[in-house]
Amino acid sequence: MTLEGKKVVLAYSGGLDTSVCLKWLEQQGATPYALYLDLGQGEPANDVKAKALDIGAADAFVRDAKEEFVREYVAPGIKANALYGGKYPLFTALGRPLIAKKLVEAAREVGATHVAHGSTGKGNDQVRFDVTTASIAPDLTVVAPVRDWNMNRPEEMEYAKEHGIPVPTTKESPYSVDANLWGRSIEAGPLEDPDHEPTEDVFELTSAPEDAPDEPRYVEISFEEGLPTALDGEELPLGELIASLNTIAGEHGVGRVDMIEDRLVGIKSREIYECPAALAIVQAHRELETLTLTKDVLRFKVSVEQRYAELTYDGLWFTPLKAALDAFVTETQKTVMGTVRLKLYKGSSTVVGRTAPRALYNKDLATYDPNSTFDEAAAAGFIALWGLPARQWAGVHGGIEQETMVQ
Ligand code: ARG
């Protein structure tokens, strides 16, 4: 594919990979534009614009997308309790479709025919960028210089030096890190040995449980329609609530994940995540759902949640199935309102209390006190009919797998 004379908008982080991409695009004769997005990753965005222009960008845009990220991506993820493999709160996977969408918007603004990203050919991110772009702007072409050019790190450094791109001068971290407001991932280096315990230099958002305060911290998360609205009784916009909870839970060593993950491209990878707020919020949200949703909805929703997480992980955010699952999930959240109290203590987060104005829990029914309103006499008849098929089978066949039963 020739890029000669083409306008290309590149997702730019300011780091080495995407800086090299920028220069490379320029050298192909393209007119590159850089787009830096703030998704709450906490990196300084200040000199990113100057750096991009210096390297050769025709223009560079620095945009704050935190609010949109929280509202359109994180919030649905919370309602769906979206955890891939039951553990990973999908922060990177949720961020990529938004970055792709913003690339498309910028491409429309400058009249570009191409968008570009710095993903390698081994990960999930390339899939998310490419498929999202295809889903929302099938007329645009996606360029992935790192993947297509197949440069390794030393070659990138060499190329950068040759072209006057500033390379990291401090001793390079062995890790590959990606972060946004919803969490932080750490991969590579010594972590590629799945039997190697991560050392403390891996972590930034969480204390080691053994260094966490000796006193437990109680925190109350209040929800309305399935979304957190207040922390310890103080109403906060969701983005601020997440940031604040990241600090509180992280201080108590809550939020570390160490997992083997199945990537879409078929590789198993070892991943370390730090996501204190995400894990605490999903834990509290699930708990509140048990108090406010019916048994049937809860049982059915579990399978939807798993599919939701997989679609998110697999780059299928802007697809009809995902939209349909959103409709289901949103419907279930109308009555999910109340407060959950968590006890944070040396790396653990435990639910110790929950209240809801429209709780389906009824103490009068559940109590073992003699004044319970539950009609125990009705139980015998219910069980006789409930067990009828089992009794019938046993009568005809003499029971099932008798030989394996303990004598
Ligand atoms: N394994 C996670 C995912 O696939 C995190 C990927 C982090 N991405 C990165 N470019 N470092 O969503």
Coordinates of C-alpha atoms and ligand atoms in Angstrom, one line a residue:
M1 CA 0.0 0.0 0.0
T2 CA 1.4 3.3 -0.9
L3 CA 0.9 6.1 1.5
E4 CA 2.3 8.8 -0.8
G5 CA 0.2 12.0 -0.4
K6 CA -2.2 10.4 2.0
K7 CA -3.4 12.0 5.2
V8 CA -3.1 9.6 8.1
V9 CA -4.2 10.2 11.7
L10 CA -2.1 8.2 14.1
A11 CA -3.0 7.3 17.7
Y12 CA 0.0 8.9 19.4
S13 CA 1.1 8.2 23.0
G14 CA 4.3 10.2 23.0
G15 CA 6.4 7.0 23.6
L16 CA 9.0 5.4 21.4
D17 CA 6.8 3.1 19.4
T18 CA 4.3 5.6 18.2
S19 CA 7.1 8.3 17.7
V20 CA 8.8 5.9 15.4
C21 CA 5.5 5.2 13.6
L22 CA 5.0 8.9 13.1
K23 CA 8.4 9.4 11.5
W24 CA 7.9 6.3 9.4
L25 CA 4.6 7.6 8.1
E26 CA 6.2 10.8 7.1
Q27 CA 9.0 9.0 5.3
Q28 CA 6.4 7.1 3.3
G29 CA 5.4 10.4 1.9
A30 CA 2.2 10.5 4.0
T31 CA 0.9 13.6 5.8
P32 CA 0.7 12.4 9.4
Y33 CA -1.5 13.8 12.1
A34 CA -1.0 12.8 15.7
L35 CA -3.9 12.3 18.2
Y36 CA -3.2 12.0 21.9
L37 CA -6.1 11.0 24.1
D38 CA -6.3 11.4 27.9
L39 CA -8.2 8.4 29.2
G40 CA -7.0 9.1 32.7
Q41 CA -3.7 7.3 32.3
G42 CA -2.0 10.0 34.3
E43 CA 0.8 10.7 32.0
P44 CA 1.7 14.3 31.3
A45 CA 0.2 15.3 28.0
N46 CA 1.9 18.7 27.9
D47 CA 4.9 18.3 25.6
V48 CA 3.2 15.5 23.6
K49 CA 2.0 18.0 21.0
A50 CA 5.4 19.7 20.6
K51 CA 7.1 16.4 20.3
A52 CA 4.7 15.2 17.6
L53 CA 5.2 18.4 15.6
D54 CA 8.9 18.1 16.1
I55 CA 9.0 14.6 14.7
G56 CA 7.0 15.7 11.6
A57 CA 3.3 15.7 12.3
A58 CA 1.4 18.1 10.1
D59 CA -0.7 18.8 13.2
A60 CA -1.2 17.3 16.6
F61 CA -4.3 17.1 18.7
V62 CA -4.4 16.5 22.5
R63 CA -7.9 15.6 23.7
D64 CA -9.4 14.8 27.0
A65 CA -11.7 11.8 26.5
K66 CA -12.0 10.8 30.2
E67 CA -15.7 11.8 30.5
E68 CA -16.7 9.9 27.4
F69 CA -14.6 6.9 28.4
V70 CA -16.4 6.7 31.8
R71 CA -19.9 7.4 30.4
E72 CA -19.9 5.3 27.3
Y73 CA -17.4 2.4 28.0
V74 CA -16.7 2.0 31.7
A75 CA -20.3 2.5 32.9
P76 CA -21.7 -0.2 30.6
G77 CA -18.9 -2.5 31.7
I78 CA -19.9 -2.0 35.4
K79 CA -23.6 -2.7 34.6
A80 CA -22.5 -5.9 32.9
N81 CA -19.9 -6.9 35.6
A82 CA -17.6 -7.3 32.7
L83 CA -14.5 -9.3 33.8
Y84 CA -12.7 -11.3 31.1
G85 CA -11.7 -14.7 32.4
G86 CA -13.6 -13.8 35.6
K87 CA -10.7 -11.5 36.6
Y88 CA -9.7 -8.8 34.1
P89 CA -11.9 -5.7 34.2
L90 CA -11.1 -5.0 30.5
F91 CA -9.7 -1.4 30.9
T92 CA -7.5 -1.6 27.8
A93 CA -10.2 -3.5 25.8
L94 CA -12.7 -0.8 26.7
G95 CA -10.3 2.0 25.8
R96 CA -9.4 0.9 22.4
P97 CA -12.8 1.3 20.7
L98 CA -13.0 4.8 22.0
I99 CA -9.5 5.6 20.7
A100 CA -10.5 4.2 17.3
K101 CA -13.7 6.2 17.3
K102 CA -11.7 9.4 18.1
L103 CA -9.2 8.6 15.3
V104 CA -12.2 8.3 12.9
E105 CA -13.5 11.7 14.2
A106 CA -10.1 13.3 13.7
A107 CA -9.8 11.7 10.3
R108 CA -13.1 13.3 9.3
E109 CA -12.0 16.7 10.5
V110 CA -8.8 16.8 8.6
G111 CA -10.1 14.8 5.6
A112 CA -7.8 11.8 6.1
T113 CA -8.3 8.5 4.3
H114 CA -6.2 6.5 6.7
V115 CA -5.8 6.0 10.5
A116 CA -2.8 4.4 12.2
H117 CA -1.9 2.8 15.5
G118 CA 1.2 1.4 17.0
S119 CA 0.1 -2.1 18.0
T120 CA 2.2 -5.1 17.3
G121 CA 1.0 -8.2 15.5
K122 CA 0.8 -10.3 18.6
G123 CA -1.8 -8.7 20.8
N124 CA -5.5 -8.0 21.0
D125 CA -5.2 -4.2 20.5
Q126 CA -4.6 -4.4 16.8
V127 CA -7.8 -6.4 16.4
R128 CA -9.7 -3.8 18.5
F129 CA -8.4 -0.9 16.5
D130 CA -8.9 -2.5 13.1
V131 CA -12.3 -4.1 13.8
T132 CA -13.7 -0.9 15.5
T133 CA -12.6 1.2 12.5
A134 CA -14.2 -1.3 10.1
S135 CA -17.4 -1.2 12.2
I136 CA -17.8 2.5 12.2
A137 CA -15.9 3.8 9.2
P138 CA -15.5 1.0 6.6
D139 CA -14.2 3.5 4.1
L140 CA -11.1 4.3 6.1
T141 CA -7.9 2.2 5.8
V142 CA -6.0 1.2 8.9
V143 CA -2.2 1.3 8.9
A144 CA -0.2 -0.5 11.7
P145 CA 3.5 0.3 11.0
V146 CA 4.9 -1.7 14.0
R147 CA 3.0 -4.8 12.9
D148 CA 3.6 -4.4 9.2
W149 CA 7.2 -3.3 9.4
N150 CA 8.0 -5.9 12.1
M151 CA 10.6 -3.8 13.9
N152 CA 12.1 -5.0 17.2
R153 CA 13.0 -2.8 20.1
P154 CA 16.8 -2.3 19.3
E155 CA 15.9 -1.5 15.6
E156 CA 13.4 1.0 16.8
M157 CA 16.0 2.6 19.0
E158 CA 18.4 2.7 16.1
Y159 CA 15.8 4.2 13.8
A160 CA 14.9 6.8 16.4
K161 CA 18.5 7.9 16.9
E162 CA 19.0 8.2 13.2
H163 CA 16.0 10.4 12.8
G164 CA 16.6 12.6 15.9
I165 CA 13.7 11.2 17.9
P166 CA 14.4 11.4 21.6
V167 CA 14.9 7.9 23.0
P168 CA 14.4 7.1 26.7
T169 CA 17.7 7.9 28.4
T170 CA 17.0 6.4 31.9
K171 CA 17.5 2.7 32.3
E172 CA 14.6 1.2 30.5
S173 CA 11.9 -0.6 32.5
P174 CA 11.7 -4.2 31.4
Y175 CA 7.9 -4.0 31.5
S176 CA 5.3 -3.0 29.0
V177 CA 2.6 -0.9 30.6
D178 CA -0.8 0.3 29.5
A179 CA -3.0 2.3 31.7
N180 CA -6.2 4.3 31.9
L181 CA -8.6 5.4 34.6
W182 CA -10.1 1.9 34.9
G183 CA -6.8 0.1 35.5
R184 CA -3.2 -0.6 34.6
S185 CA -1.6 -3.6 32.9
I186 CA 2.0 -4.8 33.2
E187 CA 3.5 -7.3 30.9
A188 CA 6.8 -8.6 29.5
G189 CA 10.3 -8.9 31.0
P190 CA 10.6 -11.3 33.9
L191 CA 6.8 -11.6 34.0
E192 CA 6.9 -13.8 30.9
D193 CA 7.8 -16.6 33.2
P194 CA 4.4 -17.5 34.7
D195 CA 6.1 -19.0 37.7
H196 CA 8.0 -15.7 38.6
E197 CA 6.3 -13.8 41.4
P198 CA 6.0 -10.1 40.4
T199 CA 8.4 -7.9 42.4
E200 CA 7.2 -4.7 43.9
D201 CA 8.6 -2.5 41.1
V202 CA 5.8 -3.8 38.9
F203 CA 3.1 -2.0 40.9
E204 CA 2.2 1.7 41.0
L205 CA -1.4 1.8 42.2
T206 CA -1.4 -0.8 44.9
S207 CA 0.6 -1.3 48.1
A208 CA 1.9 -4.7 48.9
P209 CA -0.7 -6.3 51.3
E210 CA 2.0 -6.8 53.9
D211 CA 2.8 -3.0 53.8
A212 CA -0.9 -2.0 53.9
P213 CA -2.3 -0.3 57.0
D214 CA -2.9 -2.5 60.0
E215 CA -6.3 -1.0 60.5
P216 CA -9.1 -2.0 58.1
R217 CA -10.8 0.6 56.0
Y218 CA -14.6 0.5 55.5
V219 CA -15.9 2.0 52.4
E220 CA -19.5 2.4 51.3
I221 CA -20.4 2.5 47.6
S222 CA -23.9 3.7 46.7
F223 CA -25.5 2.9 43.4
E224 CA -28.4 4.2 41.3
E225 CA -29.6 2.3 38.3
G226 CA -26.5 0.0 38.5
L227 CA -23.9 2.8 38.6
P228 CA -21.9 4.1 41.5
T229 CA -23.0 7.6 42.6
A230 CA -21.6 8.1 46.0
L231 CA -18.6 7.1 48.1
D232 CA -19.0 7.1 51.8
G233 CA -22.2 9.1 51.4
E234 CA -20.5 11.8 49.3
E235 CA -22.0 12.1 45.8
L236 CA -19.3 12.2 43.1
P237 CA -19.2 12.1 39.3
L238 CA -18.3 8.5 38.3
G239 CA -14.8 9.4 37.0
E240 CA -13.9 11.1 40.3
L241 CA -15.4 8.3 42.3
I242 CA -13.2 5.8 40.5
A243 CA -10.1 7.9 40.9
S244 CA -10.8 8.3 44.6
L245 CA -11.5 4.6 45.1
N246 CA -8.4 3.7 43.2
T247 CA -6.4 5.5 45.9
I248 CA -8.3 4.2 48.9
A249 CA -8.5 0.5 47.8
G250 CA -5.0 0.6 46.3
E251 CA -3.5 1.8 49.6
H252 CA -5.0 -1.3 51.3
G253 CA -3.4 -3.6 48.7
V254 CA -6.7 -4.3 47.0
G255 CA -6.8 -4.7 43.2
R256 CA -3.9 -6.9 42.1
V257 CA -4.6 -9.6 39.5
D258 CA -2.1 -12.2 38.2
M259 CA -3.5 -14.3 35.5
I260 CA -2.9 -16.4 32.4
E261 CA -5.1 -15.0 29.7
D262 CA -6.3 -16.3 26.4
R263 CA -5.6 -13.7 23.7
L264 CA -7.8 -13.6 20.7
V265 CA -4.9 -14.4 18.5
G266 CA -4.5 -17.8 20.1
I267 CA -1.6 -17.0 22.5
K268 CA -1.8 -17.6 26.2
S269 CA -0.1 -14.7 28.0
R270 CA 0.8 -13.9 31.6
E271 CA -0.8 -10.6 32.7
I272 CA -0.5 -8.5 35.8
Y273 CA -3.2 -6.0 36.4
E274 CA -3.8 -3.3 39.0
C275 CA -7.4 -2.2 39.2
P276 CA -8.4 -1.4 42.7
A277 CA -11.6 0.6 42.0
A278 CA -12.7 -1.6 39.2
L279 CA -12.6 -4.8 41.3
A280 CA -14.2 -3.1 44.3
I281 CA -17.0 -1.6 42.2
V282 CA -17.8 -4.8 40.4
Q283 CA -17.7 -6.7 43.7
A284 CA -20.1 -4.3 45.3
H285 CA -22.3 -4.0 42.2
R286 CA -22.7 -7.8 42.0
E287 CA -23.6 -7.9 45.7
L288 CA -26.3 -5.2 45.3
E289 CA -27.7 -7.2 42.4
T290 CA -28.2 -10.2 44.6
L291 CA -30.3 -8.1 46.8
T292 CA -32.4 -6.3 44.1
L293 CA -32.7 -8.7 41.2
T294 CA -34.8 -11.9 40.9
K295 CA -33.3 -15.3 40.9
D296 CA -34.1 -15.7 37.2
V297 CA -32.6 -12.5 36.1
L298 CA -29.5 -13.1 38.1
R299 CA -29.0 -16.6 36.7
F300 CA -29.6 -15.5 33.1
K301 CA -27.4 -12.4 33.5
V302 CA -24.3 -14.4 34.4
S303 CA -24.2 -15.9 30.9
V304 CA -24.8 -12.5 29.3
E305 CA -22.0 -11.0 31.4
Q306 CA -19.5 -13.6 30.2
R307 CA -20.5 -13.1 26.6
Y308 CA -20.3 -9.3 27.1
A309 CA -16.8 -9.6 28.5
E310 CA -15.7 -11.7 25.5
L311 CA -17.2 -9.4 22.9
T312 CA -15.4 -6.5 24.6
Y313 CA -12.1 -8.4 24.8
D314 CA -12.4 -9.5 21.2
G315 CA -12.8 -6.1 19.7
L316 CA -16.6 -6.5 18.9
W317 CA -17.7 -3.4 20.8
F318 CA -19.6 -1.8 18.0
T319 CA -21.6 -4.8 16.8
P320 CA -25.3 -5.7 16.8
L321 CA -24.9 -8.5 19.4
K322 CA -23.1 -6.1 21.8
A323 CA -25.9 -3.5 21.3
A324 CA -28.5 -6.1 22.0
L325 CA -26.8 -7.3 25.2
D326 CA -26.6 -3.6 26.3
A327 CA -30.4 -3.4 26.0
F328 CA -30.8 -6.4 28.2
V329 CA -28.3 -5.3 30.8
T330 CA -29.7 -1.8 30.9
E331 CA -33.2 -3.1 31.5
T332 CA -32.0 -5.2 34.4
Q333 CA -30.4 -2.2 36.1
K334 CA -33.5 -0.1 36.6
T335 CA -34.0 -1.3 40.2
V336 CA -30.3 -1.8 41.2
M337 CA -30.1 0.9 43.8
G338 CA -28.6 0.9 47.3
T339 CA -25.4 0.8 49.2
V340 CA -22.7 -1.8 49.8
R341 CA -20.1 -1.7 52.5
L342 CA -16.7 -3.2 51.9
K343 CA -14.0 -3.9 54.4
L344 CA -10.6 -3.3 52.9
Y345 CA -7.8 -5.0 54.7
K346 CA -4.3 -6.0 53.6
G347 CA -5.1 -7.0 50.1
S348 CA -8.6 -8.3 50.6
S349 CA -11.9 -6.6 50.0
T350 CA -14.9 -8.2 51.7
V351 CA -18.5 -7.4 51.5
V352 CA -19.8 -6.8 55.1
G353 CA -23.1 -5.1 54.5
R354 CA -25.7 -4.1 52.0
T355 CA -28.9 -2.1 52.0
A356 CA -31.4 -1.3 49.3
P357 CA -34.6 0.8 49.4
R358 CA -36.3 -1.8 47.2
A359 CA -34.5 -5.0 48.4
L360 CA -36.2 -8.2 47.5
Y361 CA -34.8 -9.7 50.7
N362 CA -37.6 -10.0 53.3
K363 CA -36.6 -10.7 56.8
D364 CA -40.2 -11.7 57.8
L365 CA -39.9 -14.5 55.3
A366 CA -36.3 -15.5 55.9
T367 CA -36.2 -15.4 59.6
Y368 CA -35.9 -18.6 61.7
D369 CA -38.0 -16.9 64.4
P370 CA -41.4 -18.6 65.0
N371 CA -43.2 -15.5 63.8
S372 CA -42.0 -16.0 60.2
T373 CA -44.6 -15.3 57.6
F374 CA -43.3 -18.1 55.3
D375 CA -45.9 -20.8 54.9
E376 CA -43.9 -23.9 55.9
A377 CA -46.9 -26.2 55.4
A378 CA -46.9 -25.3 51.7
A379 CA -43.4 -26.6 51.4
A380 CA -44.3 -30.3 51.6
G381 CA -46.7 -30.1 48.7
F382 CA -44.3 -28.1 46.7
I383 CA -41.6 -30.6 47.2
A384 CA -43.8 -33.6 46.3
L385 CA -44.5 -32.1 42.9
W386 CA -41.0 -30.7 42.4
G387 CA -39.5 -34.1 43.1
L388 CA -42.1 -36.0 41.1
P389 CA -39.9 -36.6 38.0
A390 CA -37.1 -37.8 40.1
R391 CA -39.4 -40.2 42.0
Q392 CA -40.9 -41.4 38.7
W393 CA -37.4 -42.1 37.2
A394 CA -36.4 -44.0 40.3
G395 CA -39.6 -46.1 40.2
V396 CA -38.9 -47.2 36.6
H397 CA -35.1 -47.5 36.6
G398 CA -34.4 -48.2 40.2
G399 CA -32.4 -45.0 40.7
I400 CA -29.5 -43.5 38.8
E401 CA -25.8 -44.6 39.0
Q402 CA -26.4 -46.7 42.1
E403 CA -23.1 -48.4 41.7
T404 CA -21.2 -45.2 42.2
M405 CA -23.1 -44.3 45.3
V406 CA -21.6 -44.7 48.7
Q407 CA -22.9 -47.9 50.2
Ligands
ARG1 N1 -4.0 -8.2 27.9 C1 -4.8 -7.0 28.0 C2 -5.7 -6.9 26.9 O1 -5.5 -7.5 25.9 C3 -3.9 -5.7 28.2 C4 -3.2 -5.3 27.0 C5 -2.3 -4.1 27.2 N2 -1.9 -3.5 25.9 C6 -0.7 -3.0 25.7 N3 -0.6 -2.6 24.5 N4 0.2 -3.1 26.5 O2 -6.6 -6.1 26.9

